[in-house]
Amino acid sequence: MSEIRRKLVIVGDGACGKTCLLIVFSKGTFPEVYVPTVFENYVADVEVDGKRVELALWDTAGQEDYDRLRPLSYPDSHVILICFAVDSPDSLDNWISEVMHFCAGLPIILVGCKKDLRRDPKTIEELRKTSQRPVTPEEGMAVAQKIGARHYLECSAKSGEGVREVFQYATRAALLSSPPHQFPQEGQEIWLRLALVFLLRTNISRLYPTPSCFRISSSLFFP
């Protein structure tokens, strides 16, 4: 059993490849069906420089609907992965301001996902229709230097290329950092799940308002 425990949080646009990256690393299989993430947690044992580390991997939702929920994942973190898709230039800068606001002082690793699509003819043609092209390694490196990221790395969850290196670098960075906000992991997960339930109930109630005859006053449970 690992005596050293660290927490990693991964952020990025929906469908940018961050969840596939986590699943391939932690489970060794590539998910062929895309399911949008709301909140997910994985654990993996990573060995770097002779140290065995239990790395908690916190996946987050990239959709705007969860902007209020996502910050609950950040406390007690040791390292942040900002992911973008190489085939989606617009996703490169989307998460920098949020991470800088909520995770100031934590090591950041910028990760270009889906690098296998950089030379994919269909991808190139689709981007050309909007006068865009895949993000180059030089462009990714420039952004990483601009935001003070520890590293800029690229990977392909589909082929497996670069996946293990991402988490080896992330683990090394996590070992050198101390989280600025301490919060018990069990309590953190409970609050996150409660917030998720509240958010889902709020969204559902907007779509399907409950008839007044079926509403129950909260005063029955909370005087």
mmCIF file with all atom_site columns, C-alpha atoms in Angstrom:
data_model
loop_
_atom_site.group_PDB
_atom_site.id
_atom_site.type_symbol
_atom_site.label_atom_id
_atom_site.label_alt_id
_atom_site.label_comp_id
_atom_site.label_asym_id
_atom_site.label_entity_id
_atom_site.label_seq_id
_atom_site.pdbx_PDB_ins_code
_atom_site.Cartn_x
_atom_site.Cartn_y
_atom_site.Cartn_z
_atom_site.occupancy
_atom_site.B_iso_or_equiv
_atom_site.pdbx_formal_charge
_atom_site.auth_seq_id
_atom_site.auth_comp_id
_atom_site.auth_asym_id
_atom_site.auth_atom_id
_atom_site.pdbx_PDB_model_num
ATOM 1   C CA . MET A 1 1   ? 0.000   0.000  0.000   1.00 0.00 ? 1   MET A CA 1
ATOM 2   C CA . SER A 1 2   ? 1.299   3.449  -0.913  1.00 0.00 ? 2   SER A CA 1
ATOM 3   C CA . GLU A 1 3   ? 2.150   5.708  2.009   1.00 0.00 ? 3   GLU A CA 1
ATOM 4   C CA . ILE A 1 4   ? 2.315   8.809  -0.169  1.00 0.00 ? 4   ILE A CA 1
ATOM 5   C CA . ARG A 1 5   ? -1.002  10.147 -1.417  1.00 0.00 ? 5   ARG A CA 1
ATOM 6   C CA . ARG A 1 6   ? -1.534  12.985 -3.843  1.00 0.00 ? 6   ARG A CA 1
ATOM 7   C CA . LYS A 1 7   ? -4.545  14.495 -5.582  1.00 0.00 ? 7   LYS A CA 1
ATOM 8   C CA . LEU A 1 8   ? -4.683  15.459 -9.258  1.00 0.00 ? 8   LEU A CA 1
ATOM 9   C CA . VAL A 1 9   ? -7.544  17.421 -10.826 1.00 0.00 ? 9   VAL A CA 1
ATOM 10  C CA . ILE A 1 10  ? -8.017  17.449 -14.582 1.00 0.00 ? 10  ILE A CA 1
ATOM 11  C CA . VAL A 1 11  ? -9.943  20.186 -16.412 1.00 0.00 ? 11  VAL A CA 1
ATOM 12  C CA . GLY A 1 12  ? -10.752 20.904 -20.028 1.00 0.00 ? 12  GLY A CA 1
ATOM 13  C CA . ASP A 1 13  ? -13.548 21.321 -22.542 1.00 0.00 ? 13  ASP A CA 1
ATOM 14  C CA . GLY A 1 14  ? -16.170 18.631 -22.879 1.00 0.00 ? 14  GLY A CA 1
ATOM 15  C CA . ALA A 1 15  ? -15.005 15.957 -25.346 1.00 0.00 ? 15  ALA A CA 1
ATOM 16  C CA . CYS A 1 16  ? -11.424 17.264 -25.366 1.00 0.00 ? 16  CYS A CA 1
ATOM 17  C CA . GLY A 1 17  ? -10.106 13.830 -24.398 1.00 0.00 ? 17  GLY A CA 1
ATOM 18  C CA . LYS A 1 18  ? -9.417  14.289 -20.690 1.00 0.00 ? 18  LYS A CA 1
ATOM 19  C CA . THR A 1 19  ? -11.692 11.478 -19.493 1.00 0.00 ? 19  THR A CA 1
ATOM 20  C CA . CYS A 1 20  ? -10.298 9.053  -22.075 1.00 0.00 ? 20  CYS A CA 1
ATOM 21  C CA . LEU A 1 21  ? -6.827  9.999  -20.871 1.00 0.00 ? 21  LEU A CA 1
ATOM 22  C CA . LEU A 1 22  ? -7.746  9.109  -17.278 1.00 0.00 ? 22  LEU A CA 1
ATOM 23  C CA . ILE A 1 23  ? -9.478  5.862  -18.201 1.00 0.00 ? 23  ILE A CA 1
ATOM 24  C CA . VAL A 1 24  ? -6.648  4.629  -20.421 1.00 0.00 ? 24  VAL A CA 1
ATOM 25  C CA . PHE A 1 25  ? -4.116  5.385  -17.696 1.00 0.00 ? 25  PHE A CA 1
ATOM 26  C CA . SER A 1 26  ? -6.080  3.955  -14.754 1.00 0.00 ? 26  SER A CA 1
ATOM 27  C CA . LYS A 1 27  ? -7.859  1.038  -16.464 1.00 0.00 ? 27  LYS A CA 1
ATOM 28  C CA . GLY A 1 28  ? -5.822  0.357  -19.589 1.00 0.00 ? 28  GLY A CA 1
ATOM 29  C CA . THR A 1 29  ? -8.780  0.471  -21.983 1.00 0.00 ? 29  THR A CA 1
ATOM 30  C CA . PHE A 1 30  ? -9.964  3.128  -24.418 1.00 0.00 ? 30  PHE A CA 1
ATOM 31  C CA . PRO A 1 31  ? -13.698 3.954  -24.142 1.00 0.00 ? 31  PRO A CA 1
ATOM 32  C CA . GLU A 1 32  ? -15.257 3.881  -27.597 1.00 0.00 ? 32  GLU A CA 1
ATOM 33  C CA . VAL A 1 33  ? -18.502 5.575  -26.511 1.00 0.00 ? 33  VAL A CA 1
ATOM 34  C CA . TYR A 1 34  ? -18.438 9.196  -25.333 1.00 0.00 ? 34  TYR A CA 1
ATOM 35  C CA . VAL A 1 35  ? -20.329 9.850  -22.096 1.00 0.00 ? 35  VAL A CA 1
ATOM 36  C CA . PRO A 1 36  ? -20.132 13.433 -20.750 1.00 0.00 ? 36  PRO A CA 1
ATOM 37  C CA . THR A 1 37  ? -18.517 13.571 -17.322 1.00 0.00 ? 37  THR A CA 1
ATOM 38  C CA . VAL A 1 38  ? -20.285 15.128 -14.353 1.00 0.00 ? 38  VAL A CA 1
ATOM 39  C CA . PHE A 1 39  ? -18.060 13.955 -11.535 1.00 0.00 ? 39  PHE A CA 1
ATOM 40  C CA . GLU A 1 40  ? -15.767 10.955 -11.486 1.00 0.00 ? 40  GLU A CA 1
ATOM 41  C CA . ASN A 1 41  ? -12.940 9.755  -9.325  1.00 0.00 ? 41  ASN A CA 1
ATOM 42  C CA . TYR A 1 42  ? -10.183 7.255  -10.114 1.00 0.00 ? 42  TYR A CA 1
ATOM 43  C CA . VAL A 1 43  ? -7.182  6.014  -8.155  1.00 0.00 ? 43  VAL A CA 1
ATOM 44  C CA . ALA A 1 44  ? -3.891  4.803  -9.609  1.00 0.00 ? 44  ALA A CA 1
ATOM 45  C CA . ASP A 1 45  ? -0.561  3.742  -8.140  1.00 0.00 ? 45  ASP A CA 1
ATOM 46  C CA . VAL A 1 46  ? 2.332   5.554  -9.769  1.00 0.00 ? 46  VAL A CA 1
ATOM 47  C CA . GLU A 1 47  ? 6.014   4.857  -9.174  1.00 0.00 ? 47  GLU A CA 1
ATOM 48  C CA . VAL A 1 48  ? 8.442   7.699  -9.844  1.00 0.00 ? 48  VAL A CA 1
ATOM 49  C CA . ASP A 1 49  ? 12.035  8.101  -8.728  1.00 0.00 ? 49  ASP A CA 1
ATOM 50  C CA . GLY A 1 50  ? 11.767  5.059  -6.466  1.00 0.00 ? 50  GLY A CA 1
ATOM 51  C CA . LYS A 1 51  ? 8.658   6.341  -4.690  1.00 0.00 ? 51  LYS A CA 1
ATOM 52  C CA . ARG A 1 52  ? 5.270   4.652  -4.866  1.00 0.00 ? 52  ARG A CA 1
ATOM 53  C CA . VAL A 1 53  ? 2.450   7.196  -4.894  1.00 0.00 ? 53  VAL A CA 1
ATOM 54  C CA . GLU A 1 54  ? -1.297  6.678  -4.623  1.00 0.00 ? 54  GLU A CA 1
ATOM 55  C CA . LEU A 1 55  ? -2.636  9.255  -7.047  1.00 0.00 ? 55  LEU A CA 1
ATOM 56  C CA . ALA A 1 56  ? -6.289  10.286 -6.747  1.00 0.00 ? 56  ALA A CA 1
ATOM 57  C CA . LEU A 1 57  ? -7.499  11.355 -10.184 1.00 0.00 ? 57  LEU A CA 1
ATOM 58  C CA . TRP A 1 58  ? -10.412 13.802 -10.119 1.00 0.00 ? 58  TRP A CA 1
ATOM 59  C CA . ASP A 1 59  ? -12.247 14.218 -13.395 1.00 0.00 ? 59  ASP A CA 1
ATOM 60  C CA . THR A 1 60  ? -14.430 17.297 -13.910 1.00 0.00 ? 60  THR A CA 1
ATOM 61  C CA . ALA A 1 61  ? -17.257 18.381 -16.192 1.00 0.00 ? 61  ALA A CA 1
ATOM 62  C CA . GLY A 1 62  ? -16.315 20.847 -18.903 1.00 0.00 ? 62  GLY A CA 1
ATOM 63  C CA . GLN A 1 63  ? -19.848 21.955 -19.707 1.00 0.00 ? 63  GLN A CA 1
ATOM 64  C CA . GLU A 1 64  ? -21.028 25.397 -18.574 1.00 0.00 ? 64  GLU A CA 1
ATOM 65  C CA . ASP A 1 65  ? -23.918 23.830 -16.644 1.00 0.00 ? 65  ASP A CA 1
ATOM 66  C CA . TYR A 1 66  ? -21.417 22.713 -14.015 1.00 0.00 ? 66  TYR A CA 1
ATOM 67  C CA . ASP A 1 67  ? -19.464 25.940 -13.583 1.00 0.00 ? 67  ASP A CA 1
ATOM 68  C CA . ARG A 1 68  ? -20.727 26.271 -10.005 1.00 0.00 ? 68  ARG A CA 1
ATOM 69  C CA . LEU A 1 69  ? -20.045 22.656 -9.132  1.00 0.00 ? 69  LEU A CA 1
ATOM 70  C CA . ARG A 1 70  ? -16.571 22.249 -10.588 1.00 0.00 ? 70  ARG A CA 1
ATOM 71  C CA . PRO A 1 71  ? -14.705 24.519 -8.101  1.00 0.00 ? 71  PRO A CA 1
ATOM 72  C CA . LEU A 1 72  ? -15.650 22.094 -5.314  1.00 0.00 ? 72  LEU A CA 1
ATOM 73  C CA . SER A 1 73  ? -13.137 19.673 -6.832  1.00 0.00 ? 73  SER A CA 1
ATOM 74  C CA . TYR A 1 74  ? -10.153 21.989 -6.407  1.00 0.00 ? 74  TYR A CA 1
ATOM 75  C CA . PRO A 1 75  ? -9.495  22.131 -2.620  1.00 0.00 ? 75  PRO A CA 1
ATOM 76  C CA . ASP A 1 76  ? -6.702  19.901 -1.316  1.00 0.00 ? 76  ASP A CA 1
ATOM 77  C CA . SER A 1 77  ? -5.230  19.391 -4.792  1.00 0.00 ? 77  SER A CA 1
ATOM 78  C CA . HIS A 1 78  ? -1.517  18.952 -5.450  1.00 0.00 ? 78  HIS A CA 1
ATOM 79  C CA . VAL A 1 79  ? -1.378  19.339 -9.240  1.00 0.00 ? 79  VAL A CA 1
ATOM 80  C CA . ILE A 1 80  ? -3.703  20.488 -12.032 1.00 0.00 ? 80  ILE A CA 1
ATOM 81  C CA . LEU A 1 81  ? -3.827  19.160 -15.581 1.00 0.00 ? 81  LEU A CA 1
ATOM 82  C CA . ILE A 1 82  ? -5.253  21.605 -18.111 1.00 0.00 ? 82  ILE A CA 1
ATOM 83  C CA . CYS A 1 83  ? -6.238  19.602 -21.175 1.00 0.00 ? 83  CYS A CA 1
ATOM 84  C CA . PHE A 1 84  ? -7.133  20.770 -24.640 1.00 0.00 ? 84  PHE A CA 1
ATOM 85  C CA . ALA A 1 85  ? -7.737  18.956 -27.914 1.00 0.00 ? 85  ALA A CA 1
ATOM 86  C CA . VAL A 1 86  ? -5.121  19.357 -30.627 1.00 0.00 ? 86  VAL A CA 1
ATOM 87  C CA . ASP A 1 87  ? -7.946  19.294 -33.179 1.00 0.00 ? 87  ASP A CA 1
ATOM 88  C CA . SER A 1 88  ? -9.826  22.116 -31.391 1.00 0.00 ? 88  SER A CA 1
ATOM 89  C CA . PRO A 1 89  ? -7.776  25.341 -31.310 1.00 0.00 ? 89  PRO A CA 1
ATOM 90  C CA . ASP A 1 90  ? -10.562 27.132 -29.430 1.00 0.00 ? 90  ASP A CA 1
ATOM 91  C CA . SER A 1 91  ? -10.094 24.812 -26.445 1.00 0.00 ? 91  SER A CA 1
ATOM 92  C CA . LEU A 1 92  ? -6.491  25.863 -25.829 1.00 0.00 ? 92  LEU A CA 1
ATOM 93  C CA . ASP A 1 93  ? -7.130  28.960 -23.704 1.00 0.00 ? 93  ASP A CA 1
ATOM 94  C CA . ASN A 1 94  ? -10.522 28.225 -22.156 1.00 0.00 ? 94  ASN A CA 1
ATOM 95  C CA . TRP A 1 95  ? -9.436  27.033 -18.702 1.00 0.00 ? 95  TRP A CA 1
ATOM 96  C CA . ILE A 1 96  ? -6.479  29.181 -17.826 1.00 0.00 ? 96  ILE A CA 1
ATOM 97  C CA . SER A 1 97  ? -8.373  31.955 -16.016 1.00 0.00 ? 97  SER A CA 1
ATOM 98  C CA . GLU A 1 98  ? -10.424 29.522 -13.901 1.00 0.00 ? 98  GLU A CA 1
ATOM 99  C CA . VAL A 1 99  ? -7.384  27.532 -12.821 1.00 0.00 ? 99  VAL A CA 1
ATOM 100 C CA . MET A 1 100 ? -5.415  30.685 -12.037 1.00 0.00 ? 100 MET A CA 1
ATOM 101 C CA . HIS A 1 101 ? -8.298  31.920 -9.886  1.00 0.00 ? 101 HIS A CA 1
ATOM 102 C CA . PHE A 1 102 ? -9.080  28.769 -7.906  1.00 0.00 ? 102 PHE A CA 1
ATOM 103 C CA . CYS A 1 103 ? -5.688  27.028 -7.935  1.00 0.00 ? 103 CYS A CA 1
ATOM 104 C CA . ALA A 1 104 ? -3.172  29.843 -7.542  1.00 0.00 ? 104 ALA A CA 1
ATOM 105 C CA . GLY A 1 105 ? 0.218   28.496 -6.533  1.00 0.00 ? 105 GLY A CA 1
ATOM 106 C CA . LEU A 1 106 ? -0.394  24.910 -7.605  1.00 0.00 ? 106 LEU A CA 1
ATOM 107 C CA . PRO A 1 107 ? 1.767   23.310 -10.296 1.00 0.00 ? 107 PRO A CA 1
ATOM 108 C CA . ILE A 1 108 ? 0.074   23.187 -13.686 1.00 0.00 ? 108 ILE A CA 1
ATOM 109 C CA . ILE A 1 109 ? 0.752   20.825 -16.556 1.00 0.00 ? 109 ILE A CA 1
ATOM 110 C CA . LEU A 1 110 ? -0.678  21.728 -19.956 1.00 0.00 ? 110 LEU A CA 1
ATOM 111 C CA . VAL A 1 111 ? -1.648  18.656 -21.966 1.00 0.00 ? 111 VAL A CA 1
ATOM 112 C CA . GLY A 1 112 ? -2.474  18.483 -25.665 1.00 0.00 ? 112 GLY A CA 1
ATOM 113 C CA . CYS A 1 113 ? -4.839  15.535 -26.171 1.00 0.00 ? 113 CYS A CA 1
ATOM 114 C CA . LYS A 1 114 ? -5.724  13.718 -29.395 1.00 0.00 ? 114 LYS A CA 1
ATOM 115 C CA . LYS A 1 115 ? -2.312  14.315 -30.954 1.00 0.00 ? 115 LYS A CA 1
ATOM 116 C CA . ASP A 1 116 ? -3.081  11.485 -33.387 1.00 0.00 ? 116 ASP A CA 1
ATOM 117 C CA . LEU A 1 117 ? -5.547  13.830 -35.126 1.00 0.00 ? 117 LEU A CA 1
ATOM 118 C CA . ARG A 1 118 ? -2.943  16.462 -35.978 1.00 0.00 ? 118 ARG A CA 1
ATOM 119 C CA . ARG A 1 119 ? -2.228  14.805 -39.308 1.00 0.00 ? 119 ARG A CA 1
ATOM 120 C CA . ASP A 1 120 ? -5.647  13.259 -39.815 1.00 0.00 ? 120 ASP A CA 1
ATOM 121 C CA . PRO A 1 121 ? -6.930  14.330 -43.283 1.00 0.00 ? 121 PRO A CA 1
ATOM 122 C CA . LYS A 1 122 ? -10.584 14.583 -42.189 1.00 0.00 ? 122 LYS A CA 1
ATOM 123 C CA . THR A 1 123 ? -9.664  16.710 -39.183 1.00 0.00 ? 123 THR A CA 1
ATOM 124 C CA . ILE A 1 124 ? -7.499  19.015 -41.272 1.00 0.00 ? 124 ILE A CA 1
ATOM 125 C CA . GLU A 1 125 ? -10.265 19.408 -43.851 1.00 0.00 ? 125 GLU A CA 1
ATOM 126 C CA . GLU A 1 126 ? -12.932 20.199 -41.234 1.00 0.00 ? 126 GLU A CA 1
ATOM 127 C CA . LEU A 1 127 ? -10.741 22.824 -39.592 1.00 0.00 ? 127 LEU A CA 1
ATOM 128 C CA . ARG A 1 128 ? -9.892  24.337 -42.949 1.00 0.00 ? 128 ARG A CA 1
ATOM 129 C CA . LYS A 1 129 ? -13.599 25.116 -43.455 1.00 0.00 ? 129 LYS A CA 1
ATOM 130 C CA . THR A 1 130 ? -13.379 27.584 -40.559 1.00 0.00 ? 130 THR A CA 1
ATOM 131 C CA . SER A 1 131 ? -9.899  28.850 -41.485 1.00 0.00 ? 131 SER A CA 1
ATOM 132 C CA . GLN A 1 132 ? -8.310  26.901 -38.636 1.00 0.00 ? 132 GLN A CA 1
ATOM 133 C CA . ARG A 1 133 ? -5.711  24.181 -38.306 1.00 0.00 ? 133 ARG A CA 1
ATOM 134 C CA . PRO A 1 134 ? -4.591  21.766 -35.574 1.00 0.00 ? 134 PRO A CA 1
ATOM 135 C CA . VAL A 1 135 ? -2.624  23.247 -32.694 1.00 0.00 ? 135 VAL A CA 1
ATOM 136 C CA . THR A 1 136 ? 1.128   22.867 -33.248 1.00 0.00 ? 136 THR A CA 1
ATOM 137 C CA . PRO A 1 137 ? 3.574   21.751 -30.525 1.00 0.00 ? 137 PRO A CA 1
ATOM 138 C CA . GLU A 1 138 ? 5.166   25.196 -30.689 1.00 0.00 ? 138 GLU A CA 1
ATOM 139 C CA . GLU A 1 139 ? 1.828   26.901 -29.998 1.00 0.00 ? 139 GLU A CA 1
ATOM 140 C CA . GLY A 1 140 ? 1.161   24.633 -27.047 1.00 0.00 ? 140 GLY A CA 1
ATOM 141 C CA . MET A 1 141 ? 4.625   25.253 -25.640 1.00 0.00 ? 141 MET A CA 1
ATOM 142 C CA . ALA A 1 142 ? 4.178   29.014 -25.990 1.00 0.00 ? 142 ALA A CA 1
ATOM 143 C CA . VAL A 1 143 ? 0.952   28.931 -23.959 1.00 0.00 ? 143 VAL A CA 1
ATOM 144 C CA . ALA A 1 144 ? 2.562   26.714 -21.318 1.00 0.00 ? 144 ALA A CA 1
ATOM 145 C CA . GLN A 1 145 ? 5.408   29.191 -20.904 1.00 0.00 ? 145 GLN A CA 1
ATOM 146 C CA . LYS A 1 146 ? 2.976   32.104 -20.804 1.00 0.00 ? 146 LYS A CA 1
ATOM 147 C CA . ILE A 1 147 ? 0.968   30.644 -17.897 1.00 0.00 ? 147 ILE A CA 1
ATOM 148 C CA . GLY A 1 148 ? 3.996   29.307 -16.035 1.00 0.00 ? 148 GLY A CA 1
ATOM 149 C CA . ALA A 1 149 ? 3.115   25.633 -16.461 1.00 0.00 ? 149 ALA A CA 1
ATOM 150 C CA . ARG A 1 150 ? 5.674   23.106 -15.234 1.00 0.00 ? 150 ARG A CA 1
ATOM 151 C CA . HIS A 1 151 ? 5.517   21.157 -18.470 1.00 0.00 ? 151 HIS A CA 1
ATOM 152 C CA . TYR A 1 152 ? 3.810   20.975 -21.836 1.00 0.00 ? 152 TYR A CA 1
ATOM 153 C CA . LEU A 1 153 ? 3.055   17.429 -22.928 1.00 0.00 ? 153 LEU A CA 1
ATOM 154 C CA . GLU A 1 154 ? 1.099   15.799 -25.731 1.00 0.00 ? 154 GLU A CA 1
ATOM 155 C CA . CYS A 1 155 ? -0.602  12.434 -25.824 1.00 0.00 ? 155 CYS A CA 1
ATOM 156 C CA . SER A 1 156 ? -3.076  10.211 -27.624 1.00 0.00 ? 156 SER A CA 1
ATOM 157 C CA . ALA A 1 157 ? -5.379  8.169  -25.432 1.00 0.00 ? 157 ALA A CA 1
ATOM 158 C CA . LYS A 1 158 ? -6.465  6.205  -28.496 1.00 0.00 ? 158 LYS A CA 1
ATOM 159 C CA . SER A 1 159 ? -2.966  4.991  -29.372 1.00 0.00 ? 159 SER A CA 1
ATOM 160 C CA . GLY A 1 160 ? -1.612  5.212  -25.830 1.00 0.00 ? 160 GLY A CA 1
ATOM 161 C CA . GLU A 1 161 ? 1.287   7.409  -26.905 1.00 0.00 ? 161 GLU A CA 1
ATOM 162 C CA . GLY A 1 162 ? 2.481   9.731  -24.151 1.00 0.00 ? 162 GLY A CA 1
ATOM 163 C CA . VAL A 1 163 ? -0.208  8.745  -21.635 1.00 0.00 ? 163 VAL A CA 1
ATOM 164 C CA . ARG A 1 164 ? 2.080   7.321  -18.956 1.00 0.00 ? 164 ARG A CA 1
ATOM 165 C CA . GLU A 1 165 ? 4.522   10.205 -19.327 1.00 0.00 ? 165 GLU A CA 1
ATOM 166 C CA . VAL A 1 166 ? 1.756   12.709 -18.539 1.00 0.00 ? 166 VAL A CA 1
ATOM 167 C CA . PHE A 1 167 ? 1.091   11.131 -15.157 1.00 0.00 ? 167 PHE A CA 1
ATOM 168 C CA . GLN A 1 168 ? 4.735   10.558 -14.331 1.00 0.00 ? 168 GLN A CA 1
ATOM 169 C CA . TYR A 1 169 ? 5.423   14.262 -14.799 1.00 0.00 ? 169 TYR A CA 1
ATOM 170 C CA . ALA A 1 170 ? 2.236   15.122 -12.905 1.00 0.00 ? 170 ALA A CA 1
ATOM 171 C CA . THR A 1 171 ? 3.192   12.898 -9.983  1.00 0.00 ? 171 THR A CA 1
ATOM 172 C CA . ARG A 1 172 ? 6.648   14.436 -9.733  1.00 0.00 ? 172 ARG A CA 1
ATOM 173 C CA . ALA A 1 173 ? 5.092   17.896 -9.685  1.00 0.00 ? 173 ALA A CA 1
ATOM 174 C CA . ALA A 1 174 ? 2.568   16.800 -7.046  1.00 0.00 ? 174 ALA A CA 1
ATOM 175 C CA . LEU A 1 175 ? 5.333   15.510 -4.776  1.00 0.00 ? 175 LEU A CA 1
ATOM 176 C CA . LEU A 1 176 ? 6.889   18.966 -4.730  1.00 0.00 ? 176 LEU A CA 1
ATOM 177 C CA . SER A 1 177 ? 3.705   20.841 -3.838  1.00 0.00 ? 177 SER A CA 1
ATOM 178 C CA . SER A 1 178 ? 1.577   21.355 -0.758  1.00 0.00 ? 178 SER A CA 1
ATOM 179 C CA . PRO A 1 179 ? -2.131  22.057 -1.219  1.00 0.00 ? 179 PRO A CA 1
ATOM 180 C CA . PRO A 1 180 ? -3.045  25.593 -0.078  1.00 0.00 ? 180 PRO A CA 1
ATOM 181 C CA . HIS A 1 181 ? -6.485  24.507 1.167   1.00 0.00 ? 181 HIS A CA 1
ATOM 182 C CA . GLN A 1 182 ? -6.896  21.449 3.382   1.00 0.00 ? 182 GLN A CA 1
ATOM 183 C CA . PHE A 1 183 ? -10.227 19.627 3.382   1.00 0.00 ? 183 PHE A CA 1
ATOM 184 C CA . PRO A 1 184 ? -10.857 16.009 4.429   1.00 0.00 ? 184 PRO A CA 1
ATOM 185 C CA . GLN A 1 185 ? -11.179 13.859 1.321   1.00 0.00 ? 185 GLN A CA 1
ATOM 186 C CA . GLU A 1 186 ? -14.280 12.035 2.596   1.00 0.00 ? 186 GLU A CA 1
ATOM 187 C CA . GLY A 1 187 ? -16.034 15.290 3.445   1.00 0.00 ? 187 GLY A CA 1
ATOM 188 C CA . GLN A 1 188 ? -14.982 16.830 0.164   1.00 0.00 ? 188 GLN A CA 1
ATOM 189 C CA . GLU A 1 189 ? -16.572 14.019 -1.842  1.00 0.00 ? 189 GLU A CA 1
ATOM 190 C CA . ILE A 1 190 ? -19.779 14.182 0.213   1.00 0.00 ? 190 ILE A CA 1
ATOM 191 C CA . TRP A 1 191 ? -20.187 17.923 -0.341  1.00 0.00 ? 191 TRP A CA 1
ATOM 192 C CA . LEU A 1 192 ? -19.435 17.538 -4.032  1.00 0.00 ? 192 LEU A CA 1
ATOM 193 C CA . ARG A 1 193 ? -22.070 14.844 -4.439  1.00 0.00 ? 193 ARG A CA 1
ATOM 194 C CA . LEU A 1 194 ? -24.641 16.857 -2.457  1.00 0.00 ? 194 LEU A CA 1
ATOM 195 C CA . ALA A 1 195 ? -23.978 19.860 -4.668  1.00 0.00 ? 195 ALA A CA 1
ATOM 196 C CA . LEU A 1 196 ? -24.377 17.659 -7.736  1.00 0.00 ? 196 LEU A CA 1
ATOM 197 C CA . VAL A 1 197 ? -27.749 16.361 -6.517  1.00 0.00 ? 197 VAL A CA 1
ATOM 198 C CA . PHE A 1 198 ? -28.920 19.912 -5.854  1.00 0.00 ? 198 PHE A CA 1
ATOM 199 C CA . LEU A 1 199 ? -27.783 21.076 -9.281  1.00 0.00 ? 199 LEU A CA 1
ATOM 200 C CA . LEU A 1 200 ? -29.431 18.163 -11.068 1.00 0.00 ? 200 LEU A CA 1
ATOM 201 C CA . ARG A 1 201 ? -32.691 18.676 -9.165  1.00 0.00 ? 201 ARG A CA 1
ATOM 202 C CA . THR A 1 202 ? -32.620 22.364 -10.043 1.00 0.00 ? 202 THR A CA 1
ATOM 203 C CA . ASN A 1 203 ? -32.124 21.640 -13.743 1.00 0.00 ? 203 ASN A CA 1
ATOM 204 C CA . ILE A 1 204 ? -34.839 18.969 -13.752 1.00 0.00 ? 204 ILE A CA 1
ATOM 205 C CA . SER A 1 205 ? -37.328 21.222 -11.968 1.00 0.00 ? 205 SER A CA 1
ATOM 206 C CA . ARG A 1 206 ? -36.846 23.844 -14.671 1.00 0.00 ? 206 ARG A CA 1
ATOM 207 C CA . LEU A 1 207 ? -37.812 21.333 -17.336 1.00 0.00 ? 207 LEU A CA 1
ATOM 208 C CA . TYR A 1 208 ? -40.550 19.557 -15.377 1.00 0.00 ? 208 TYR A CA 1
ATOM 209 C CA . PRO A 1 209 ? -42.113 21.852 -12.743 1.00 0.00 ? 209 PRO A CA 1
ATOM 210 C CA . THR A 1 210 ? -43.716 19.934 -9.893  1.00 0.00 ? 210 THR A CA 1
ATOM 211 C CA . PRO A 1 211 ? -47.491 20.563 -9.535  1.00 0.00 ? 211 PRO A CA 1
ATOM 212 C CA . SER A 1 212 ? -48.256 22.473 -6.356  1.00 0.00 ? 212 SER A CA 1
ATOM 213 C CA . CYS A 1 213 ? -50.455 19.662 -5.050  1.00 0.00 ? 213 CYS A CA 1
ATOM 214 C CA . PHE A 1 214 ? -47.391 17.378 -4.884  1.00 0.00 ? 214 PHE A CA 1
ATOM 215 C CA . ARG A 1 215 ? -44.947 19.827 -3.324  1.00 0.00 ? 215 ARG A CA 1
ATOM 216 C CA . ILE A 1 216 ? -43.813 19.155 0.233   1.00 0.00 ? 216 ILE A CA 1
ATOM 217 C CA . SER A 1 217 ? -42.841 22.021 2.460   1.00 0.00 ? 217 SER A CA 1
ATOM 218 C CA . SER A 1 218 ? -39.244 21.895 3.676   1.00 0.00 ? 218 SER A CA 1
ATOM 219 C CA . SER A 1 219 ? -40.490 23.021 7.090   1.00 0.00 ? 219 SER A CA 1
ATOM 220 C CA . LEU A 1 220 ? -41.745 19.472 7.629   1.00 0.00 ? 220 LEU A CA 1
ATOM 221 C CA . PHE A 1 221 ? -38.123 18.333 7.725   1.00 0.00 ? 221 PHE A CA 1
ATOM 222 C CA . PHE A 1 222 ? -36.237 21.455 8.788   1.00 0.00 ? 222 PHE A CA 1
ATOM 223 C CA . PRO A 1 223 ? -38.048 23.512 11.493  1.00 0.00 ? 223 PRO A CA 1
#
